[in-house]
Amino acid sequence: METTLRGVGVSHGVAIGEIRHMGTAVLEPPAKQIPADEAEREQGRARQAVEAVAADLIARGNLAGGEAQAVLEAQAMIAQDPELIADVDRRIVVGSTAERGIYDAFSHYRELLAGAGEYMAGRVADLDDVRNRIVARLLGVPMPGVPDSDEPYVLIARDLAPADTALLDPTLVLGFVTEEGGPTSHSAILARALGVPAIVALPGAGELAEGTLIAVDGSTGELFVDPSEEKKAELTQAAAARKAALASSSGPGATSDGHKVPLLANVGGPADVPAAVEAGAEGVGLFRTEFLFLDDSKHAPSEEKQIEAYRKVLEAFPEGRVVVRVLDAGADKPLEFLTPVDEPNPALGVRGLRSLLDHPDVLRTQLTALAKAAEGLPVYLEVMAPMVADRTDAKAFADACREAGLRAKFGAMVEIPSAALRARSILQEVEFLSLGTNDLAQYTFAADRQVGAVSRLQDPWQPALLDLVALSADAAKAEGKSCGVCGEAASDPLLACVLTGLGVTSLSMGAASIPYVRATLAKYTLAQCERAAAAARAADTAHEARLAAQAVLSGE
């Protein structure tokens, strides 16, 4: 009998297939004492396992490239954390085996993260995965990971670690469903990059029996258990219609009556550029520069290294617009040379622009590198600061850009409600706004973007979030300046129409989403988008907002 479950759709497409569950290893080693003369040997075993796992994560990242590479390199840094290794050594000296020392040290660190505020707690899944991989290697048991199968299947897991998601084989894994996670979690972002239909935050999915036939709609978040032939035909037909629309869509983003909405790509480094170009991106709306700084958490990259990486991206978009976000460190992206240690709540502490203003030499080097990278290129370079709270922040950033001799537009990200509420004030200092809807939702609703239990509050369809978008867009229009969206909200084709109706002037997203958004925008006039936006803002819940917008655009 067909039943329907609902989670959060995070990656477009339809997958119909049998369930396979994520495999796990026996990960808690026995607690036994070792003689003192074996301590040195056990410490050596522990270090070898740590280095092997770190090397494997880096190798997986090199294979995957792009955003996945940065995520996996960050996991490798977790494995090699000096404080963790020192804790393991201490536990072995007092009698623990290598595997038990790793297990207990990571468990202690896990408790610290879980109690360090919502933002840091969202990294527990990444920490668990690193621990499991090291312990599995020491115990000689299979690594936790994607099941072996000769036939295509739909993968179900409690959560997916980045190391697993990054190397999923789309020819075998038709789609995936997780019980935890959120629309802006690492797994969701990587799923969109892979083009694999996915649903997250679906409690109870793990209880579905192995081999059960299901249908996954990554656009709506619906999972159909034992779908009828009619339902399968309906979903297949809808998927075919979307595919046909994609094939016929090309050129710049625009509504059906010619209102231009540039469609830009979010990139994490040079490796993401080919996919963006292939998808027809009109430029880059968010160039995350963190990937350069994650290689070495103790030292900032040299000016020369930065120039080389930035120029590769800028050269790919001649006559195009490239918006670079300066280093956004802190909270879940700590860097030893930049961010404070032991902050009680890093997400509300010194992160983003705050960190850079505390270390002006790091900001100056990055801005100088960007200026030099753009020399002689016909690119429209724009540089923006993350976590801008008010006009004082915006002025400090604009002054730093000018002092570095940067010939570019200076902008501010709107990720904090105060920035949306006072957007017109901020625009007295900068030339454009860019809405980071992921963090803006997180701070508006006090809901960590990595915690599945509060995922409904991370839904970008929340009317309160749409209100803040409208405030920002109205302020930019009044000042004759631009206001784009570079958060994951832009990757939802229907929401892209609503954002356009709210007055947003450009949309930036993962490359895989650009064709979907282009095709959907081209179906509706600007007036229809404006009516859909008004209907969505008049709703009381995210679900009602989506339904209201759908009703307007479908002519109901």
XYZ file of C-alpha atoms in Angstrom:
556
model
C 0.000 0.000 0.000
C 1.411 3.349 -1.044
C 2.311 5.718 1.778
C 3.898 9.161 1.658
C 6.604 10.558 3.934
C 7.839 14.142 3.813
C 11.297 15.512 4.511
C 13.214 18.438 3.054
C 13.986 18.218 -0.658
C 17.512 19.480 -1.260
C 18.450 18.311 -4.760
C 16.157 18.280 -7.800
C 15.079 15.185 -9.660
C 13.205 11.933 -9.184
C 14.675 8.581 -8.165
C 12.739 5.301 -8.166
C 14.477 2.224 -6.827
C 15.010 -0.226 -4.001
C 16.430 0.798 -0.646
C 19.963 0.031 0.450
C 21.056 1.145 3.906
C 24.413 2.690 4.749
C 26.765 0.082 6.196
C 28.421 0.531 9.580
C 31.436 -1.007 11.241
C 31.881 -2.242 14.827
C 33.355 0.987 16.093
C 33.626 0.799 19.899
C 36.825 -1.078 20.791
C 37.135 -3.086 24.005
C 38.527 -1.291 27.049
C 41.605 -3.261 28.037
C 44.879 -2.284 29.702
C 48.241 -2.642 28.000
C 51.641 -3.006 29.693
C 53.662 0.216 30.009
C 56.355 -1.098 27.654
C 53.798 -1.320 24.805
C 52.762 2.343 25.023
C 55.252 3.583 22.445
C 54.220 0.923 19.942
C 50.515 1.779 20.427
C 51.226 5.475 19.995
C 52.928 4.644 16.713
C 49.911 2.596 15.580
C 47.594 5.459 16.437
C 49.668 7.992 14.512
C 49.957 5.731 11.470
C 46.181 5.233 11.404
C 45.552 8.965 11.763
C 47.923 9.807 8.911
C 46.447 7.077 6.699
C 42.898 8.326 7.237
C 43.936 11.945 6.664
C 45.704 10.941 3.438
C 42.613 9.003 2.308
C 40.349 11.991 2.956
C 42.675 14.296 1.009
C 42.855 11.783 -1.855
C 39.054 11.566 -1.954
C 38.941 15.351 -2.030
C 41.401 15.521 -4.920
C 39.250 13.064 -6.865
C 36.021 14.913 -6.143
C 37.366 18.458 -6.570
C 35.400 21.632 -5.982
C 33.462 22.154 -2.779
C 33.929 18.521 -1.799
C 37.682 18.978 -1.793
C 37.539 21.842 0.704
C 35.169 19.910 2.976
C 37.313 16.770 2.982
C 40.516 18.695 3.559
C 38.849 20.231 6.606
C 38.050 16.717 7.841
C 41.675 15.697 7.361
C 42.664 18.636 9.552
C 40.325 17.316 12.259
C 42.086 13.940 12.138
C 45.492 15.571 12.553
C 44.511 18.079 15.237
C 47.567 18.346 17.563
C 45.469 18.645 20.730
C 43.519 15.512 19.862
C 46.702 13.576 19.114
C 48.239 14.748 22.394
C 45.134 13.537 24.246
C 45.407 10.147 22.530
C 49.064 9.876 23.566
C 48.194 10.644 27.190
C 45.500 7.981 27.261
C 47.854 5.374 25.795
C 50.555 6.195 28.379
C 48.115 5.311 31.177
C 47.191 1.974 29.599
C 44.765 2.415 26.673
C 45.202 0.616 23.387
C 45.613 2.774 20.292
C 42.028 2.210 19.187
C 40.582 2.832 22.642
C 42.707 5.952 23.045
C 41.386 7.312 19.740
C 37.808 6.409 20.636
C 37.895 8.028 24.086
C 39.798 11.161 22.995
C 37.391 11.809 20.135
C 34.408 11.096 22.390
C 35.644 13.699 24.860
C 36.101 16.246 22.078
C 32.658 15.298 20.758
C 31.095 16.211 24.109
C 32.872 19.565 24.054
C 31.559 20.308 20.559
C 28.034 19.186 21.390
C 27.966 21.582 24.333
C 29.654 24.518 22.577
C 26.538 25.959 20.955
C 24.406 24.909 18.019
C 26.896 25.914 15.328
C 29.756 23.776 16.614
C 27.376 20.930 17.476
C 26.614 20.704 13.774
C 30.153 19.413 13.205
C 29.665 16.353 15.435
C 28.722 14.167 12.450
C 31.989 15.090 10.696
C 33.983 14.329 13.863
C 32.234 10.968 14.304
C 33.073 9.997 10.751
C 36.772 10.767 11.230
C 36.833 8.803 14.502
C 35.042 5.843 12.915
C 37.495 5.709 10.034
C 40.549 5.752 12.304
C 39.137 3.149 14.702
C 38.003 0.915 11.842
C 41.513 0.974 10.399
C 43.033 0.066 13.764
C 40.522 -2.734 14.359
C 40.929 -4.094 10.843
C 37.195 -3.958 10.103
C 35.458 -2.491 7.020
C 35.184 1.258 6.844
C 31.675 2.632 7.345
C 30.399 3.673 3.991
C 28.246 3.192 0.934
C 27.059 -0.410 0.407
C 28.383 -2.576 -2.414
C 25.787 -3.249 -5.095
C 25.787 -4.211 -8.756
C 22.309 -2.776 -9.256
C 21.199 0.871 -8.933
C 19.550 1.736 -5.613
C 18.341 4.539 -3.342
C 20.636 5.026 -0.359
C 19.205 5.627 3.113
C 21.349 6.718 6.040
C 21.031 8.431 9.382
C 23.367 11.059 7.957
C 26.005 11.087 5.247
C 29.537 12.204 5.979
C 31.136 14.413 3.316
C 33.684 11.667 2.557
C 30.819 9.376 1.495
C 28.739 11.951 -0.353
C 31.658 13.343 -2.348
C 32.382 10.080 -4.157
C 28.884 8.686 -4.671
C 28.569 7.031 -8.059
C 25.473 8.581 -9.711
C 25.204 5.568 -12.022
C 24.518 3.329 -9.001
C 23.136 5.687 -6.361
C 19.897 6.922 -7.889
C 19.223 9.213 -4.951
C 19.624 9.367 -1.196
C 17.585 10.061 1.908
C 18.883 10.954 5.372
C 17.126 11.124 8.704
C 19.208 14.072 9.861
C 20.855 17.076 8.192
C 19.351 20.228 6.781
C 18.951 22.047 3.459
C 22.325 23.765 3.832
C 24.310 20.874 5.323
C 27.470 19.640 3.598
C 25.645 16.596 2.234
C 22.871 18.716 0.724
C 25.328 21.062 -0.970
C 27.357 18.173 -2.373
C 24.212 16.364 -3.546
C 23.269 19.364 -5.648
C 26.785 19.525 -7.060
C 26.521 15.838 -8.051
C 23.031 16.239 -9.480
C 21.708 13.377 -7.303
C 18.078 13.693 -6.071
C 18.111 13.922 -2.284
C 15.895 14.387 0.761
C 17.195 15.209 4.247
C 15.620 15.568 7.705
C 13.177 12.706 7.200
C 12.751 11.009 10.632
C 11.996 7.300 10.470
C 13.528 6.760 7.035
C 16.032 4.349 8.588
C 13.192 2.064 9.688
C 12.179 1.303 6.106
C 13.116 -2.256 5.218
C 16.068 -3.109 2.980
C 14.899 -3.737 -0.577
C 11.652 -1.754 -0.260
C 10.707 0.051 -3.469
C 10.494 3.810 -2.986
C 10.203 6.931 -5.124
C 12.096 10.058 -4.081
C 11.146 13.529 -5.290
C 14.099 15.763 -4.466
C 12.170 18.881 -5.453
C 9.201 18.485 -3.086
C 10.852 16.405 -0.350
C 8.271 13.635 -0.735
C 9.140 9.945 -0.403
C 6.595 7.416 -1.674
C 6.795 3.907 -0.176
C 5.631 1.131 -2.537
C 4.449 3.675 -5.135
C 1.609 2.638 -7.411
C 2.139 2.318 -11.133
C 0.148 5.522 -11.558
C 2.397 7.403 -9.116
C 5.563 6.115 -10.796
C 4.211 7.169 -14.181
C 3.250 10.597 -12.816
C 6.703 11.191 -11.319
C 8.488 9.877 -14.412
C 6.400 12.117 -16.652
C 7.113 15.161 -14.487
C 10.841 14.371 -14.556
C 10.756 13.992 -18.353
C 8.961 17.330 -18.703
C 11.598 19.025 -16.564
C 14.366 17.428 -18.611
C 12.777 18.622 -21.871
C 12.460 22.135 -20.470
C 16.112 22.102 -19.508
C 17.181 20.979 -22.958
C 15.306 23.839 -24.622
C 16.549 26.492 -22.202
C 19.689 28.476 -22.929
C 21.082 31.979 -22.810
C 20.931 34.619 -20.077
C 18.434 34.322 -17.257
C 15.203 36.240 -17.830
C 11.465 36.106 -17.256
C 9.167 35.398 -20.192
C 8.592 39.138 -20.743
C 12.315 39.884 -20.914
C 13.110 41.062 -17.376
C 16.773 40.109 -16.962
C 17.870 38.102 -13.925
C 21.557 37.158 -14.286
C 22.173 33.564 -13.209
C 25.560 33.183 -11.562
C 27.459 30.265 -10.040
C 28.677 29.603 -6.519
C 32.236 28.244 -6.687
C 34.700 27.071 -4.077
C 37.799 27.326 -6.259
C 39.173 26.745 -9.783
C 37.964 23.119 -9.813
C 34.325 24.294 -9.829
C 34.762 26.561 -12.850
C 34.306 24.027 -15.725
C 30.870 22.943 -14.431
C 29.813 26.571 -14.052
C 30.874 27.421 -17.602
C 29.157 24.313 -18.994
C 25.913 25.223 -17.190
C 25.934 28.634 -18.848
C 26.650 30.692 -15.749
C 26.822 34.387 -16.551
C 29.562 34.824 -13.992
C 30.274 33.993 -10.368
C 27.980 35.285 -7.650
C 29.890 33.734 -4.758
C 33.554 32.803 -4.942
C 34.320 31.221 -1.585
C 38.005 31.802 -0.914
C 38.226 29.583 2.194
C 39.595 26.652 0.183
C 42.988 28.379 -0.001
C 43.197 28.883 3.746
C 42.154 25.355 4.797
C 45.402 23.808 3.561
C 47.267 25.136 6.587
C 45.276 26.255 9.622
C 48.374 27.803 11.215
C 49.469 30.142 8.416
C 47.735 32.254 5.786
C 48.621 31.458 2.152
C 51.147 33.749 0.502
C 50.088 36.608 -1.722
C 51.582 34.766 -4.729
C 49.576 31.606 -4.052
C 46.391 33.630 -3.736
C 47.030 35.570 -6.945
C 47.474 32.327 -8.905
C 44.226 30.796 -7.639
C 42.123 33.939 -8.053
C 43.361 34.576 -11.578
C 42.306 31.080 -12.715
C 38.720 31.863 -11.785
C 38.736 35.423 -13.116
C 40.141 34.314 -16.500
C 37.237 31.895 -16.983
C 34.668 34.689 -17.205
C 35.911 37.371 -19.624
C 33.457 40.270 -19.653
C 31.560 38.457 -16.894
C 30.878 39.385 -13.302
C 32.855 37.661 -10.541
C 31.866 38.346 -6.937
C 34.543 37.307 -4.461
C 33.806 36.823 -0.779
C 36.839 37.545 1.342
C 37.820 34.921 3.891
C 34.867 33.812 6.023
C 36.554 32.101 8.969
C 35.323 31.290 12.431
C 32.503 29.208 13.911
C 32.596 25.921 11.927
C 35.700 27.055 9.981
C 38.277 27.853 12.685
C 41.805 28.823 11.681
C 44.546 28.873 14.295
C 46.202 32.032 12.973
C 42.949 33.982 12.793
C 40.117 32.848 15.048
C 39.975 32.784 18.849
C 40.058 29.457 20.669
C 37.551 28.401 23.325
C 34.873 30.919 22.379
C 31.713 30.034 24.326
C 29.563 30.467 21.213
C 31.657 30.891 18.043
C 28.658 31.436 15.771
C 27.893 34.605 17.726
C 31.508 35.582 18.244
C 34.481 36.723 16.217
C 33.871 35.337 12.735
C 33.822 36.602 9.163
C 34.631 40.291 8.777
C 35.130 40.597 12.533
C 38.098 38.229 12.362
C 39.603 40.082 9.415
C 39.291 43.483 11.049
C 41.121 42.040 14.056
C 43.879 40.869 11.673
C 44.171 43.667 9.080
C 47.340 42.176 7.601
C 45.438 39.057 6.489
C 42.689 41.175 4.915
C 45.213 43.520 3.272
C 47.121 40.620 1.700
C 43.947 39.090 0.308
C 42.667 42.356 -1.139
C 46.081 43.136 -2.667
C 46.188 39.649 -4.207
C 42.746 40.173 -5.731
C 43.793 43.535 -7.163
C 46.869 42.005 -8.784
C 44.977 38.942 -10.041
C 42.506 41.159 -11.894
C 45.152 43.349 -13.567
C 44.779 43.338 -17.344
C 41.641 41.172 -17.347
C 38.317 42.374 -18.832
C 36.402 40.958 -15.878
C 33.945 42.839 -13.672
C 35.410 42.154 -10.246
C 33.288 42.693 -7.151
C 34.467 41.969 -3.613
C 32.212 41.522 -0.602
C 32.569 41.045 3.130
C 30.817 38.307 5.127
C 28.913 38.904 8.375
C 28.397 42.654 8.012
C 26.271 43.858 10.921
C 25.958 47.614 10.350
C 27.251 50.703 8.542
C 30.393 50.781 10.711
C 31.361 47.316 9.455
C 30.608 48.280 5.861
C 32.718 51.442 6.080
C 35.669 49.581 7.623
C 35.596 47.066 4.751
C 35.240 49.701 2.024
C 38.129 51.680 3.532
C 40.314 48.551 3.563
C 39.498 47.900 -0.119
C 40.452 51.418 -1.100
C 43.669 51.324 0.930
C 44.667 48.119 -0.878
C 44.238 49.854 -4.246
C 41.426 47.522 -5.289
C 39.639 48.621 -8.454
C 36.371 46.832 -7.943
C 32.901 47.272 -6.536
C 32.757 46.745 -2.772
C 29.752 44.978 -1.292
C 28.284 43.556 1.890
C 26.673 40.222 2.579
C 23.328 40.317 4.333
C 23.475 37.362 6.707
C 22.443 39.053 9.954
C 18.924 40.463 10.482
C 20.373 43.839 11.508
C 21.932 44.181 8.048
C 18.576 43.592 6.347
C 16.781 45.996 8.702
C 19.396 48.710 8.104
C 20.283 47.860 4.514
C 19.818 51.409 3.241
C 22.293 52.678 5.837
C 24.847 50.037 4.836
C 24.419 50.992 1.177
C 25.792 54.455 1.952
C 29.201 52.761 2.232
C 29.076 49.933 -0.339
C 27.823 49.461 -3.883
C 25.862 46.226 -3.672
C 24.270 43.687 -1.324
C 24.347 39.903 -1.531
C 21.948 37.865 0.577
C 23.421 34.757 2.200
C 20.100 33.104 2.935
C 21.665 30.130 4.746
C 23.137 32.187 7.568
C 20.355 34.764 7.425
C 17.849 32.002 8.225
C 20.117 30.610 10.925
C 20.383 33.936 12.738
C 16.780 34.973 12.149
C 15.317 31.825 13.668
C 18.137 30.841 16.075
C 18.247 27.539 14.168
C 21.599 25.908 13.358
C 21.803 25.072 9.656
C 23.410 21.682 10.446
C 20.783 20.442 12.936
C 17.991 18.359 11.408
C 15.689 18.864 14.398
C 15.252 22.549 13.501
C 15.311 22.159 9.720
C 11.792 23.571 9.300
C 13.177 26.897 10.530
C 15.996 26.691 7.980
C 13.450 26.453 5.151
C 14.076 29.482 2.903
C 10.321 29.661 2.236
C 9.747 30.953 5.774
C 7.695 34.159 5.323
C 9.812 36.036 7.892
C 12.913 35.325 5.807
C 11.118 36.506 2.659
C 10.267 39.727 4.520
C 13.968 40.348 5.195
C 14.807 39.665 1.555
C 12.155 42.181 0.494
C 13.518 44.800 2.913
C 17.010 44.421 1.468
C 15.846 44.478 -2.156
C 13.670 47.550 -1.557
C 16.603 49.365 0.065
C 18.889 48.566 -2.866
C 16.276 49.724 -5.383
C 15.830 52.995 -3.486
C 19.583 53.593 -3.628
C 19.880 52.560 -7.285
C 22.094 49.608 -6.410
C 21.968 45.827 -6.848
C 20.867 43.130 -4.422
C 21.561 39.494 -5.288
C 21.009 36.180 -3.535
C 23.941 33.779 -3.233
C 22.504 31.405 -0.604
C 21.055 27.991 -1.376
C 17.571 29.532 -1.692
C 18.466 30.596 -5.227
C 18.793 26.946 -6.324
C 15.041 26.289 -5.859
C 13.444 27.139 -9.247
C 10.067 28.091 -7.786
C 11.657 30.156 -5.031
C 13.889 31.806 -7.639
C 10.710 33.201 -9.224
C 9.543 34.488 -5.842
C 12.921 36.084 -5.132
C 12.721 37.792 -8.518
C 9.267 39.046 -7.582
C 10.678 40.420 -4.325
C 13.079 42.602 -6.310
C 16.281 40.566 -6.197
C 18.492 41.533 -9.147
C 20.629 38.375 -9.586
C 20.663 34.761 -8.428
C 23.725 32.645 -7.664
C 23.700 28.902 -7.036
C 25.517 25.612 -7.543
C 26.143 25.015 -11.245
C 23.836 21.981 -11.401
C 20.815 24.138 -10.480
C 21.314 26.839 -13.125
C 19.468 25.049 -15.987
C 16.457 24.314 -13.728
C 16.216 27.922 -12.585
C 16.711 29.313 -16.105
C 13.955 27.118 -17.545
C 11.491 27.931 -14.761
C 12.058 31.697 -14.827
C 11.490 31.719 -18.582
C 7.929 30.408 -18.086
C 6.618 33.396 -16.123
C 6.339 37.166 -16.450
C 7.762 39.563 -13.879
C 4.198 40.461 -12.841
C 3.421 36.795 -12.151
C 6.603 36.530 -10.062
C 5.578 39.623 -8.092
C 2.101 38.205 -7.403
C 3.649 34.895 -6.310
C 6.008 36.760 -3.971
C 3.126 38.692 -2.413
C 1.147 35.488 -1.895
C 4.130 33.752 -0.273
C 4.740 36.652 2.129
C 1.061 36.641 3.116
C 1.291 33.021 4.316
C 2.027 31.956 7.887
C 4.271 28.938 7.299
C 6.937 27.892 4.821
C 4.740 25.085 3.471
C 1.795 27.447 2.974
C 4.088 29.995 1.325
C 5.265 27.450 -1.259
C 1.702 26.301 -1.961
C 0.500 29.890 -2.333
C 3.267 30.729 -4.807
C 2.594 27.518 -6.757
C -1.095 28.369 -6.966
C -0.386 31.827 -8.386
C 2.126 30.601 -10.954
C -0.071 27.699 -12.053
C -3.019 30.052 -12.521
C -5.185 28.425 -9.877
